[in-house]
C-alpha atoms as a printed R data frame, in Angstrom:
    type eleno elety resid chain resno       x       y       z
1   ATOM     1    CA   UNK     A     1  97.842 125.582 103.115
2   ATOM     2    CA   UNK     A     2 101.691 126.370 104.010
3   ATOM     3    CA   UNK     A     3 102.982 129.439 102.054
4   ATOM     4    CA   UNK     A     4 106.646 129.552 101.820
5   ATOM     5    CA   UNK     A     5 108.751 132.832 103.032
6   ATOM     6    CA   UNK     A     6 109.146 135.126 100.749
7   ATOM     7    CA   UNK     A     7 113.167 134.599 101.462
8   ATOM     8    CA   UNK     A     8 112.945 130.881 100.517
9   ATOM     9    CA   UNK     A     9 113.673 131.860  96.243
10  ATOM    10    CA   UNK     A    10 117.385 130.419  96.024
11  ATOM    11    CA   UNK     A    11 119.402 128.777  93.851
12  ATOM    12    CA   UNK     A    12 122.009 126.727  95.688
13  ATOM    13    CA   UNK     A    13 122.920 123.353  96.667
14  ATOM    14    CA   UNK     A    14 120.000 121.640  97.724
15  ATOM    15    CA   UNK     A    15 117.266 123.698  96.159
16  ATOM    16    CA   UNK     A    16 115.322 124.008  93.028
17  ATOM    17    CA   UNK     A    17 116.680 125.466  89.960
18  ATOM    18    CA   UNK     A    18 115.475 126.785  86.747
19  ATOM    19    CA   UNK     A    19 114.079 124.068  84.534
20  ATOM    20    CA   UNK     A    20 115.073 126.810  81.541
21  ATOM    21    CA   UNK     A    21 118.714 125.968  82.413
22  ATOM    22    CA   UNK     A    22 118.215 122.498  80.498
23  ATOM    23    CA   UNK     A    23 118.438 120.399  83.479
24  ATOM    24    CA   UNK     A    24 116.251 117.223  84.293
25  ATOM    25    CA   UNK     A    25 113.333 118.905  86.164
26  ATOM    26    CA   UNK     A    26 112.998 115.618  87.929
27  ATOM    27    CA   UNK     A    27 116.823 115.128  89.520
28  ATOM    28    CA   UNK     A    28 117.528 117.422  92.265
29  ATOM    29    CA   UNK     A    29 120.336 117.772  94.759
30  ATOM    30    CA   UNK     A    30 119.852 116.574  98.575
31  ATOM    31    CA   UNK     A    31 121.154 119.944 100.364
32  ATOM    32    CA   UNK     A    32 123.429 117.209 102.776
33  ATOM    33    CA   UNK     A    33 124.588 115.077 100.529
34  ATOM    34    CA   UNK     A    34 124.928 116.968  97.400
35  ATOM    35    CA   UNK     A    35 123.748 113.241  95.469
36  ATOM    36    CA   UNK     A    36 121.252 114.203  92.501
37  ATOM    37    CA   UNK     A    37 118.576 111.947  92.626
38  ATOM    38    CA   UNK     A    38 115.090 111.312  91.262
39  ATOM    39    CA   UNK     A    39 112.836 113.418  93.179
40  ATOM    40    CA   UNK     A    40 111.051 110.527  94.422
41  ATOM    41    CA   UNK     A    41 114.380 109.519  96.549
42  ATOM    42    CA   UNK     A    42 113.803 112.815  98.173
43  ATOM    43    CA   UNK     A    43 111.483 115.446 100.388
44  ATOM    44    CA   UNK     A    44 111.006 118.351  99.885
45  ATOM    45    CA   UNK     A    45 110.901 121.057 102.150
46  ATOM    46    CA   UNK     A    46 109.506 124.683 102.262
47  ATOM    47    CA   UNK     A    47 109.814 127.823 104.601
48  ATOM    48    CA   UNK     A    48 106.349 128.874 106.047
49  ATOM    49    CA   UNK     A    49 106.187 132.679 106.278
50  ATOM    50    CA   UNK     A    50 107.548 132.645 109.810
51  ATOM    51    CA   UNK     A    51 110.205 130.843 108.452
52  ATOM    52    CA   UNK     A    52 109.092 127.139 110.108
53  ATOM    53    CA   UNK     A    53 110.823 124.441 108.232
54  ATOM    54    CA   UNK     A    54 107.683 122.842 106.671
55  ATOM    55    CA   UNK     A    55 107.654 119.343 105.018
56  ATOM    56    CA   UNK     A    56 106.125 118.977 101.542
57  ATOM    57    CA   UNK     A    57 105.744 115.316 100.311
58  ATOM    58    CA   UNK     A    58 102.923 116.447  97.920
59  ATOM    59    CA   UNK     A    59 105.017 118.634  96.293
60  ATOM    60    CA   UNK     A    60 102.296 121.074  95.767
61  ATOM    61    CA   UNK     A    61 103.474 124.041  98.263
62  ATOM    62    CA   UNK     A    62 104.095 127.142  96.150
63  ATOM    63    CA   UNK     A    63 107.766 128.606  95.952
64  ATOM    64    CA   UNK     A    64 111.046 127.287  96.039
65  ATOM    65    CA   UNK     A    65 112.274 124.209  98.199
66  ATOM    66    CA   UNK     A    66 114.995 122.818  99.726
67  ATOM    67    CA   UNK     A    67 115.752 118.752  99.070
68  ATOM    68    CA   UNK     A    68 116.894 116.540 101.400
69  ATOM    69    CA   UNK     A    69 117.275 112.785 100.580
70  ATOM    70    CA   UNK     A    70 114.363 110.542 102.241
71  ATOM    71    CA   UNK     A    71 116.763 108.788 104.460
72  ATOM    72    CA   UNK     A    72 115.591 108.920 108.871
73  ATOM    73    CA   UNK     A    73 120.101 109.410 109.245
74  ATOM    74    CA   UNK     A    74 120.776 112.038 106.305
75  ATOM    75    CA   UNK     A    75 117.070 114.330 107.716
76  ATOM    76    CA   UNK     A    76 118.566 114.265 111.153
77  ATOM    77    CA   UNK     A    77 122.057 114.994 110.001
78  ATOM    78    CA   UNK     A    78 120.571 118.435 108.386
79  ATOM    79    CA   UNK     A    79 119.319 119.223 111.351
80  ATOM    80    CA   UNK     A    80 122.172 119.127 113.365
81  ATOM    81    CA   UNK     A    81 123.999 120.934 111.165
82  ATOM    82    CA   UNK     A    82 121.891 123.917 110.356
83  ATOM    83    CA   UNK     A    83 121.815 122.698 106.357
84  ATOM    84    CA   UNK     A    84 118.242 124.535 106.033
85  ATOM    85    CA   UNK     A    85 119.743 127.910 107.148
86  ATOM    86    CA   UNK     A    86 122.267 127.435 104.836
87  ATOM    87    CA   UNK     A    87 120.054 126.582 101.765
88  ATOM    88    CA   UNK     A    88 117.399 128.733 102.732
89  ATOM    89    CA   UNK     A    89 120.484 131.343 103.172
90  ATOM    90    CA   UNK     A    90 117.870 132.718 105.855
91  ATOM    91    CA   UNK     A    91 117.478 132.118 109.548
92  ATOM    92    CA   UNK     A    92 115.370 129.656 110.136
93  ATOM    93    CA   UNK     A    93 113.048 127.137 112.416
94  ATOM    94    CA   UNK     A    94 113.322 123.865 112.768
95  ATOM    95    CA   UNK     A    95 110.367 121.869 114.542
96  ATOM    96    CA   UNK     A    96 110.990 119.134 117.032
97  ATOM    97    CA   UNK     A    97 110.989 115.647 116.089
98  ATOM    98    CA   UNK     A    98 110.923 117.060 112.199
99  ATOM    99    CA   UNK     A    99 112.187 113.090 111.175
100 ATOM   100    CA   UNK     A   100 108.801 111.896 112.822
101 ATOM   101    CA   UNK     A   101 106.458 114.835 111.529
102 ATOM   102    CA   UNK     A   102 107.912 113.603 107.960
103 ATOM   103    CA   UNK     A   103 107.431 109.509 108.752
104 ATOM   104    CA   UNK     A   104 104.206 110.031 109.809
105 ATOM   105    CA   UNK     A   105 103.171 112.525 106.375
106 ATOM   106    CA   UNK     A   106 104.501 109.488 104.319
107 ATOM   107    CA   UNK     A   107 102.519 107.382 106.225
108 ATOM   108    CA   UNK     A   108  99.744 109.124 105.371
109 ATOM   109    CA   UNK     A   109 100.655 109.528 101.619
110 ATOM   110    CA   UNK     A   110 101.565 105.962 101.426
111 ATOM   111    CA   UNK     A   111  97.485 105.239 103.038
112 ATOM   112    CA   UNK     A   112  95.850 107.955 100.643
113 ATOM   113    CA   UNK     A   113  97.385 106.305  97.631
114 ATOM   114    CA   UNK     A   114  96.331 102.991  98.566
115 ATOM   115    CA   UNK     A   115  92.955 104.132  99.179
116 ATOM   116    CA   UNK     A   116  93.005 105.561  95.320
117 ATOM   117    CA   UNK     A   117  94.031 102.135  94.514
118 ATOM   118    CA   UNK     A   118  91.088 100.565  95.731
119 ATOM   119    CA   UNK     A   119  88.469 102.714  94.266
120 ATOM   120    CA   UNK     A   120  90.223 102.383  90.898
121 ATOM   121    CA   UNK     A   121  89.233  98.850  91.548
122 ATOM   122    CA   UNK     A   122  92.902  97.697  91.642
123 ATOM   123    CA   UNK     A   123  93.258  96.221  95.080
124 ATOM   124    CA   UNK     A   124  92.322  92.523  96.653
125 ATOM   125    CA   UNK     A   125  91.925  92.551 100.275
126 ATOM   126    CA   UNK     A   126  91.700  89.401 102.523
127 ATOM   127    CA   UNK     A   127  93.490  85.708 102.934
128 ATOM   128    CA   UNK     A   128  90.886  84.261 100.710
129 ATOM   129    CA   UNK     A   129  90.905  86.966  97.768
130 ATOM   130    CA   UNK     A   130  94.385  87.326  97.700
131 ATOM   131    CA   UNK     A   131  95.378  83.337  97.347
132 ATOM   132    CA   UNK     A   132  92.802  83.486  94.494
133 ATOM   133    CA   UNK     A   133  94.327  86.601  92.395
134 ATOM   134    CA   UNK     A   134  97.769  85.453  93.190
135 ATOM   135    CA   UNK     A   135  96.706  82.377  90.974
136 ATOM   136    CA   UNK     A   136  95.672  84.103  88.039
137 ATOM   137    CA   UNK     A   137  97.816  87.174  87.518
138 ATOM   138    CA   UNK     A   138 101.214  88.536  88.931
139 ATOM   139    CA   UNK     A   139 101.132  91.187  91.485
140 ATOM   140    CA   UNK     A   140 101.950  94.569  91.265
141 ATOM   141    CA   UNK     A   141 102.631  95.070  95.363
142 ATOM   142    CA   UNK     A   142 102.012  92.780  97.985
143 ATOM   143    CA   UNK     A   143 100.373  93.967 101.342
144 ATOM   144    CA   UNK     A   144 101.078  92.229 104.616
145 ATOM   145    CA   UNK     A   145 100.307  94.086 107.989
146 ATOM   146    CA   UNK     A   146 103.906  94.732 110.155
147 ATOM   147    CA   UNK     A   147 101.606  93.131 112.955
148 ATOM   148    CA   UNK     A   148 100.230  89.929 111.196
149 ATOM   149    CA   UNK     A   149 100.745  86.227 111.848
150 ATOM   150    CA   UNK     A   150 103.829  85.134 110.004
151 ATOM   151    CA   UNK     A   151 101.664  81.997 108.884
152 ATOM   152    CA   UNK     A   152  99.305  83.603 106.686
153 ATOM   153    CA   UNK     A   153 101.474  86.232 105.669
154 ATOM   154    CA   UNK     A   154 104.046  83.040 104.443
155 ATOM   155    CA   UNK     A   155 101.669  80.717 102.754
156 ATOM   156    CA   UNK     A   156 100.894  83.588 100.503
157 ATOM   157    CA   UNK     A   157 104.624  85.159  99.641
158 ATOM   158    CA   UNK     A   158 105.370  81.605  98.904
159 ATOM   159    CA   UNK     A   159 102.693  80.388  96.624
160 ATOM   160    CA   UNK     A   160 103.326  83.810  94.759
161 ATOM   161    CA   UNK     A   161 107.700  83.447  94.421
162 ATOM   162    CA   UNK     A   162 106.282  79.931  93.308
163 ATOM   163    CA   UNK     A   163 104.173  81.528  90.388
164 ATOM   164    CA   UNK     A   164 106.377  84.269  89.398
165 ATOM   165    CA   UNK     A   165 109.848  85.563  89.897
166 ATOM   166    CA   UNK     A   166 109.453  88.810  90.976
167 ATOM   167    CA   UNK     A   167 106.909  89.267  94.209
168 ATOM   168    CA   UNK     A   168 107.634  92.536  96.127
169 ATOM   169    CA   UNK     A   169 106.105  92.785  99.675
170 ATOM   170    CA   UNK     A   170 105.292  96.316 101.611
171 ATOM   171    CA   UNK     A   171 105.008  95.189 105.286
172 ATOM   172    CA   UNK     A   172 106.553  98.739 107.508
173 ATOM   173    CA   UNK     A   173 102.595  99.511 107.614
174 ATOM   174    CA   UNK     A   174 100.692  98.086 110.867
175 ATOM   175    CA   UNK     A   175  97.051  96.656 110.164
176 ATOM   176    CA   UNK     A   176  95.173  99.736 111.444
177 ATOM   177    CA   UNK     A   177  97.007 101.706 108.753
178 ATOM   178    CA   UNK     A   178  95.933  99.536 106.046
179 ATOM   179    CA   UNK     A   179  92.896  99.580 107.458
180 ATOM   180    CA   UNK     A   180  92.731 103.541 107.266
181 ATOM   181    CA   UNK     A   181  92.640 103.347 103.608
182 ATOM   182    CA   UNK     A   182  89.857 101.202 103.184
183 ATOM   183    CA   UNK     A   183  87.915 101.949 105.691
184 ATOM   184    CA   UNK     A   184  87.867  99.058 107.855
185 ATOM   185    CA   UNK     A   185  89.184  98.316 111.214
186 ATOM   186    CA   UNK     A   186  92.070  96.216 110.474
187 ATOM   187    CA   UNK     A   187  93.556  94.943 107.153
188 ATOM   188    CA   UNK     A   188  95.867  92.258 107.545
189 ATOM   189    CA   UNK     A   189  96.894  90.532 103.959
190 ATOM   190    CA   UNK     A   190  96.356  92.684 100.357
191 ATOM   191    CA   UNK     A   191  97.253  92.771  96.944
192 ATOM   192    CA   UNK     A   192  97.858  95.982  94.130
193 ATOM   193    CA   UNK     A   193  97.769  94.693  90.736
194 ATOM   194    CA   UNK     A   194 100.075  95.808  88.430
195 ATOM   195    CA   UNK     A   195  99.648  99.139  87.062
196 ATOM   196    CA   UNK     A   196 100.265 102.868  87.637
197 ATOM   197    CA   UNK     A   197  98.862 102.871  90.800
198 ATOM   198    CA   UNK     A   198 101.539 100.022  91.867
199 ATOM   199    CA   UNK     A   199 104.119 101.892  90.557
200 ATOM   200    CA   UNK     A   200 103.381 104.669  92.708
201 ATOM   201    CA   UNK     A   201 102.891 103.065  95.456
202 ATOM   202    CA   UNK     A   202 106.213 101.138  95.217
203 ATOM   203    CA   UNK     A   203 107.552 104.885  94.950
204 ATOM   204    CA   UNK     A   204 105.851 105.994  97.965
205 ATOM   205    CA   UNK     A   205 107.137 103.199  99.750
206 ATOM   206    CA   UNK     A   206 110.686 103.599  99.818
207 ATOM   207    CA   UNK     A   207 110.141 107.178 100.502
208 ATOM   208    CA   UNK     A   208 108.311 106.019 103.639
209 ATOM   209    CA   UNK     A   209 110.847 103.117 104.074
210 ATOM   210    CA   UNK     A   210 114.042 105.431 104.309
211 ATOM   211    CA   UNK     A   211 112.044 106.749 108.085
212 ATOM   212    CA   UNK     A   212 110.696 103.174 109.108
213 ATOM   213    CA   UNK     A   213 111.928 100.172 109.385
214 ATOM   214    CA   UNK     A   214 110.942  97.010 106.575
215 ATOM   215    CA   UNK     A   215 110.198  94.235 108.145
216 ATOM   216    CA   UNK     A   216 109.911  92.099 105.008
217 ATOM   217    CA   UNK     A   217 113.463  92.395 104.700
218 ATOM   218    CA   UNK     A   218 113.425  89.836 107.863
219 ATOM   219    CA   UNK     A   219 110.717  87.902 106.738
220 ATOM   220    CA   UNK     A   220 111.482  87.037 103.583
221 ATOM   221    CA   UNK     A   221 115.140  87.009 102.578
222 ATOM   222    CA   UNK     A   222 115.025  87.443  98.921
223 ATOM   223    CA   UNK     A   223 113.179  90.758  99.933
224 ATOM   224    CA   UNK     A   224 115.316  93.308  97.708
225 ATOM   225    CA   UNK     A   225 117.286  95.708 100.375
């Protein structure tokens, strides 16, 4: 596991503070913007102890971190202009392509969570299954494959706006993603119910969604932008 360097322990704009000084442990500042946000708007970012920009989506690497809004435009924008040195206050490294490293470990965040999802026994996967659950109870998330037909994917956004009002779609992941969380090939059409795990995923995903594009929002124009 990434250790941060020892240098990384500020206290300025962009980084963690002390949760004794009676602010909301879950709002911190994006070191580019200067916006507080929710920490799930955001990534965060440690030093490694050669002082390598490292990303941290878990939010598990040990020391303080540097925020930067989870936005493809504002990541690149402290890149160019050297906003980890300045948060950090500390020379520092930043890898190449950092915006893709961190699209690609949301990706993967995004997959792992879904995978939870299905062992907690809250996901329906398939044309078939997922017309039939749509008919009995709201969904939490709706899963359609970037790379699907637009029939299938249609017939069941459709019969769900039909049944309820609010019918949210993730479609930025390709069906060999999905199918890396379930351990199949290729997923094409799937369902979360409502729940926590829904609500995390729907977290995850605009995390992921401020790196890749949403193709939903082209799909379907009611898609919420």
């Amino acid at each position: 596991m990434t250790k941060p360097h020892p240098k990384s322990d500020v206290a300025v704009a962009g980084t963690e503070g002390n949760a004794a000084d009676g602010g909301d442990a879950s709002v911190r500042q994006c070191a580019v913007t200067r916006e507080r946000l929710g920490k799930e708007a955001l990534v965060r970012f440690v030093l490694s102890p050669d002082g390598v920009v490292t990303p941290d989506v878990a939010e598990k690497l040990p020391g303080r971190g540097v925020w930067i809004k989870a936005d493809r435009a504002v990541l690149a924008e402290a890149v160019k202009k050297n906003a980890f040195a300045r948060a950090f206050k500390t020379s520092v490294q930043v890898p190449d392509g950092l915006p893709d490293t961190v699209e690609g470990l949301l990706a993967q965040r995004f997959v792992g969570l879904l995978g939870m999802a299905k062992k907690g026994g809250d996901v329906v996967l398939g044309f078939d299954q997922v017309h039939a659950a749509l008919q009995k109870r709201p969904p939490g998330l709706m899963l359609e494959a970037s790379d699907g037909a637009e029939d299938g994917r249609s017939k069941l956004y459709f019969l769900a706006k039909g049944l309820y009002s609010e019918v949210q779609v993730a479609g930025a992941l390709t069906s060999t993603e999905l199918g890396m969380a379930f351990g199949r090939e290729r997923v094409i059409h799937g369902l979360v119910r409502k729940g926590p795990f829904a609500k995390a995923l729907k977290a995850a995903y605009a995390r992921l969604t401020g790196f890749r594009e949403r193709p939903e929002l082209d799909w379907f124009a009611d898609q919420d932008r």
